[in-house]
Coordinates of C-alpha atoms and ligand atoms in Angstrom, one line a residue:
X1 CA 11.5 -11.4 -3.0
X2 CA 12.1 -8.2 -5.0
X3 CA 11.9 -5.4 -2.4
X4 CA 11.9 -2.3 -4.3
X5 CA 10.3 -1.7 -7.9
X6 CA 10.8 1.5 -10.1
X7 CA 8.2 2.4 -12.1
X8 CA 9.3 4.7 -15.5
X9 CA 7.2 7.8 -15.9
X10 CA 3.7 7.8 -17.4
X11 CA 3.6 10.0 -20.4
X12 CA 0.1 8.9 -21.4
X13 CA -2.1 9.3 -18.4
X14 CA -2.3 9.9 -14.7
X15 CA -0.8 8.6 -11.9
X16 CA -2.9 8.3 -8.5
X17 CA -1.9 6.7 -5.1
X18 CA -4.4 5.3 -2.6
X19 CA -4.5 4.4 0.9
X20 CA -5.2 0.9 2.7
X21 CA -8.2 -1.0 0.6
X22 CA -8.9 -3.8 3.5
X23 CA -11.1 -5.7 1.0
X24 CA -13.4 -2.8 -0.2
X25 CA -12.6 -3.0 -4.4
X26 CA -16.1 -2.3 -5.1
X27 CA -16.1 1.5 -3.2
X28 CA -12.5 1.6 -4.7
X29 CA -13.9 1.0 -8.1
X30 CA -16.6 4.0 -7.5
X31 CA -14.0 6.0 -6.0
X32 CA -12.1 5.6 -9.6
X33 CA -15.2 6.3 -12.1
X34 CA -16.1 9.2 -10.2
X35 CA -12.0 10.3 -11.5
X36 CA -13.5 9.0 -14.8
X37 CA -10.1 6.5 -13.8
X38 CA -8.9 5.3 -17.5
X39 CA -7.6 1.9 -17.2
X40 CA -5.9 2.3 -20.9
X41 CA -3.6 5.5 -19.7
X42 CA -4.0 5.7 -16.1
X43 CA -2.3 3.7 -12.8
X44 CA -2.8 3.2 -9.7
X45 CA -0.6 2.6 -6.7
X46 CA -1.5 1.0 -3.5
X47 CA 0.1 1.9 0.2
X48 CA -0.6 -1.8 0.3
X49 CA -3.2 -3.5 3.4
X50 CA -5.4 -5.0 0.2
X51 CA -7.3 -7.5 2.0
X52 CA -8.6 -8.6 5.5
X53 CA -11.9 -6.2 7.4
X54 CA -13.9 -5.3 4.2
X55 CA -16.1 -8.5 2.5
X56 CA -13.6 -8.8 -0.9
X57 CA -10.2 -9.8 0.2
X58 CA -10.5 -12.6 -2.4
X59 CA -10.7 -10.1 -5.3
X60 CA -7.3 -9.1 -4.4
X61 CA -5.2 -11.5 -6.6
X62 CA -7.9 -10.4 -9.7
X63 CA -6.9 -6.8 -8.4
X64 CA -3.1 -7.6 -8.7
X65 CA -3.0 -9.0 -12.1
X66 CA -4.5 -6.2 -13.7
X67 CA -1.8 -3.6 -15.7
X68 CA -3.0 -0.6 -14.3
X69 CA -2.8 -1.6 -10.6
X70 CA 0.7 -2.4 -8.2
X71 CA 0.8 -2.4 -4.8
X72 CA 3.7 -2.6 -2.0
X73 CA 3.6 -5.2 1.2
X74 CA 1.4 -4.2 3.8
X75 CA 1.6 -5.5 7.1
X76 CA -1.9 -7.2 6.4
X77 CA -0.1 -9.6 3.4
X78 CA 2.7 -9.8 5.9
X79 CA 0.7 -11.3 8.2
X80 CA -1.0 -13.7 5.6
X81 CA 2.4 -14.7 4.3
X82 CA 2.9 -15.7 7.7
X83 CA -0.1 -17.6 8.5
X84 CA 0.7 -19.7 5.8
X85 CA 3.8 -19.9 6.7
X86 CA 2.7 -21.5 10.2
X87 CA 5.0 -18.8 11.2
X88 CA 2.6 -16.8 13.6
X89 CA 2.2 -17.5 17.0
X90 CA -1.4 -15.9 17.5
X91 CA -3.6 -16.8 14.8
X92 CA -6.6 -15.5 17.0
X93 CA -5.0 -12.2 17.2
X94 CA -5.0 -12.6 12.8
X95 CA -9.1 -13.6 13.2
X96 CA -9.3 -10.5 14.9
X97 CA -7.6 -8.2 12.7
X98 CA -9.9 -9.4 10.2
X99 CA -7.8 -12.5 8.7
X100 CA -11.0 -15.2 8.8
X101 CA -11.1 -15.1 5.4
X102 CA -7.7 -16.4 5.0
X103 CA -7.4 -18.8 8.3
X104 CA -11.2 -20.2 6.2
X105 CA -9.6 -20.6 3.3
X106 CA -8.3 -23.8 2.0
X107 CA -4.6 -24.3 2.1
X108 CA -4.4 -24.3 -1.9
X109 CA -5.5 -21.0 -1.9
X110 CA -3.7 -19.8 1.4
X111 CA -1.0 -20.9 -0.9
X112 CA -1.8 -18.8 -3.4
X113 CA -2.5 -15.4 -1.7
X114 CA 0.4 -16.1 -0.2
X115 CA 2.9 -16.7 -2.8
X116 CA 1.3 -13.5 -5.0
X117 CA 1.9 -11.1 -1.6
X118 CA 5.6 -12.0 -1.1
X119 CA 6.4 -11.2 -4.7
X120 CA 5.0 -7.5 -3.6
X121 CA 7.7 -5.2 -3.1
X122 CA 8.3 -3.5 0.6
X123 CA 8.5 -0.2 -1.0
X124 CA 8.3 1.3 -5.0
X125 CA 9.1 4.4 -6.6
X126 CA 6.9 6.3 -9.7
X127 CA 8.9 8.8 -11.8
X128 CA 6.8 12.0 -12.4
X129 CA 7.4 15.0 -14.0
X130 CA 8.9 16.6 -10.9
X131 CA 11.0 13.5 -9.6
X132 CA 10.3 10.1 -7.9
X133 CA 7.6 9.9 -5.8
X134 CA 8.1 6.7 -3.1
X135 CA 5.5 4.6 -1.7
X136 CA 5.7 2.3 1.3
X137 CA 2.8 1.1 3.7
X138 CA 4.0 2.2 7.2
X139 CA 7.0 4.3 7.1
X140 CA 11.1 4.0 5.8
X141 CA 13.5 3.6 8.9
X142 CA 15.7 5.1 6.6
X143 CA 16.1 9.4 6.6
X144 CA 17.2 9.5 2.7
X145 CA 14.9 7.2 0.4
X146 CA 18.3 6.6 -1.5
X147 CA 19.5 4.7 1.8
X148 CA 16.3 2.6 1.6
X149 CA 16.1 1.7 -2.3
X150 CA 19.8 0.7 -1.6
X151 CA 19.0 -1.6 1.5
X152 CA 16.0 -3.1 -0.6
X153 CA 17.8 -3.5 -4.0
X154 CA 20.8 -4.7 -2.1
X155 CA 20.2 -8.8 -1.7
X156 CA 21.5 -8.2 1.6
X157 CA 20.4 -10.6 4.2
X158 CA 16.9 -9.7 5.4
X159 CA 16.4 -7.2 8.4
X160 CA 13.6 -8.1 10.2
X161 CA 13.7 -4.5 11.9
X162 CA 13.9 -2.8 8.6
X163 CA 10.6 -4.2 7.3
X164 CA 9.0 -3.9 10.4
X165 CA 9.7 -0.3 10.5
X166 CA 8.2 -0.4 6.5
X167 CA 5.0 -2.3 7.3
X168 CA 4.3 -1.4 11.1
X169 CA 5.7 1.9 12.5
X170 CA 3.4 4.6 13.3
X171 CA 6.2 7.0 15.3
X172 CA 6.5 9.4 12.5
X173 CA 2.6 10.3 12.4
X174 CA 1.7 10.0 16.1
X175 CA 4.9 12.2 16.8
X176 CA 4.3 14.7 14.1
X177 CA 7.6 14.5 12.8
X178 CA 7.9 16.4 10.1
X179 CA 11.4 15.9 9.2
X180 CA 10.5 14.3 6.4
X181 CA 12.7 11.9 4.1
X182 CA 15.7 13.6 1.6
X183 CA 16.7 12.2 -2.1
X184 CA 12.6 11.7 -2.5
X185 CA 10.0 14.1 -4.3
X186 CA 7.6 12.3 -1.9
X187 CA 6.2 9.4 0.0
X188 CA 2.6 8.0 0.4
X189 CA 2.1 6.3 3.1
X190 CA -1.3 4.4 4.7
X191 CA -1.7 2.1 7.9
X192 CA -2.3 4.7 10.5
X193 CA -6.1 6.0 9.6
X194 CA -6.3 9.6 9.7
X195 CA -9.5 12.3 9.9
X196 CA -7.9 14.1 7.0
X197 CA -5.3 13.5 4.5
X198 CA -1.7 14.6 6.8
X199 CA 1.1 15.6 5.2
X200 CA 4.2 15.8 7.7
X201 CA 7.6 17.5 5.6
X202 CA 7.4 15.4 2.6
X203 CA 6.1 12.0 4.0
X204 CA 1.8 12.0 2.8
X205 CA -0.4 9.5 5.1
X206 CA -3.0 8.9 3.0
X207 CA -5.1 6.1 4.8
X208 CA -8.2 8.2 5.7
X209 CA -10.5 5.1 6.5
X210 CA -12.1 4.5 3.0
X211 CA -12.3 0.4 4.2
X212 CA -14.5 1.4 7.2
X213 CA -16.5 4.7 8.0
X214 CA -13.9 7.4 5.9
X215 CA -13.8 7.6 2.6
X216 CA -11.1 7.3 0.5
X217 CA -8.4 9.6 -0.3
X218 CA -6.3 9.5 -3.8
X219 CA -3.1 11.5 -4.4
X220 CA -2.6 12.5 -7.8
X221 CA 1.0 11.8 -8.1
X222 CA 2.1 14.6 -10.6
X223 CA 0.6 17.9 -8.6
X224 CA 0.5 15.4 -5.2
X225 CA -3.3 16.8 -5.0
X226 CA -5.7 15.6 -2.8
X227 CA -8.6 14.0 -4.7
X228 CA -11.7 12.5 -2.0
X229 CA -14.0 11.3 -5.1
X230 CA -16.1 10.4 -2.2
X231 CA -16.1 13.4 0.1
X232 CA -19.2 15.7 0.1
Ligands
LIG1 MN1 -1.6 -1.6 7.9

């Protein structure tokens, strides 16, 4: 698996970054137009947790092969990589994180899902104007983003720990540490819904609950502004 990706500036259009979709790309979509979103000039980056809980997990794979659209590894595709794997001990515990979908599916397409989420990387990077911005779904157990581009780029042997901490954590938010992380512009970051957008030192969580009764939140990577399309 490739476990970083840099992405080159994008002189042409904006940049945006959006919190966990849990299988809701029609309110995504809305969430877009109402940016007038431009799929010819604009992207889109995604804190990852694209399927399971919302009723269009499926469309995910249509969602992934578009241009415009990349997405890291949340712990959601983790858990469907898994799965297929036969590699998870409690696939009730998966049902009731919202995987039916996938343990329904046939194995063809388990297969499938599967194969496309491990190609995602664990965490990317998106050159703006003002230097790179990170994104990663939970958190980087590393203090300098340097340290974790390094440890993903490096073909060392897998740390279980280090992806846990990328997909799973929630210490940073639920201590309010706002140390932040060094040799990064920024980092977007979704998995642990929040009321409001919360920015802790440089580190943005930006899952505000847009799957179930939030709305979404996109972060508009050059001026790192809050956009809630969806807010009243
Ligand atoms: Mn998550």
């Amino acid at each position: 698996m490739a476990g970083f990706a840099h992405y080159p500036l994008n002189a042409r259009g904006r940049d945006f970054a959006v919190g966990d979709i849990h299988g809701h790309f029609t309110r995504l979509q809305a969430a877009l137009d109402r940016l007038d979103f431009d799929p010819a000039r604009d992207r889109l980056f995604s804190v990852g947790d694209l399927v399971d809980r919302g009723p269009q997990s499926e469309l995910a794979l249509e969602w992934l092969a578009r241009p415009w659209f990349a997405a890291v590894q949340g712990n959601h595709e983790a858990l469907a990589i898994q799965y297929a794997q036969g590699l998870l001990p409690d696939p009730e515990m998966y049902r009731a994180s919202g995987g039916g979908w996938f343990i329904d599916s046939s194995p063809q397409d388990q297969r499938l899902f599967a194969d496309r989420f491990a190609r995602l990387p664990i965490a990317l990077e998106v050159e703006t104007r003002l230097g790179p911005v990170g994104i990663v779904h939970a958190d980087s157990p590393f203090a300098s983003w340097s340290a974790l581009r390094e440890y993903l780029l490096g073909g060392v042997q897998a740390d279980i720990a280090v992806e846990e901490v990328c997909q799973w954590s929630r210490s940073r938010v639920r201590n309010h540490d706002a140390s932040g992380i060094r040799e990064v512009r920024a980092v977007m970051v979704g998995h642990t819904t929040q009321r409001q957008p919360t920015v802790l030192g440089n580190v943005y969580h930006i899952d505000t609950g847009g799957w179930g009764n939030g709305c979404f939140t996109l972060v508009e990577l050059d001026s790192l502004g809050f956009v809630r399309p969806d807010a009243n």
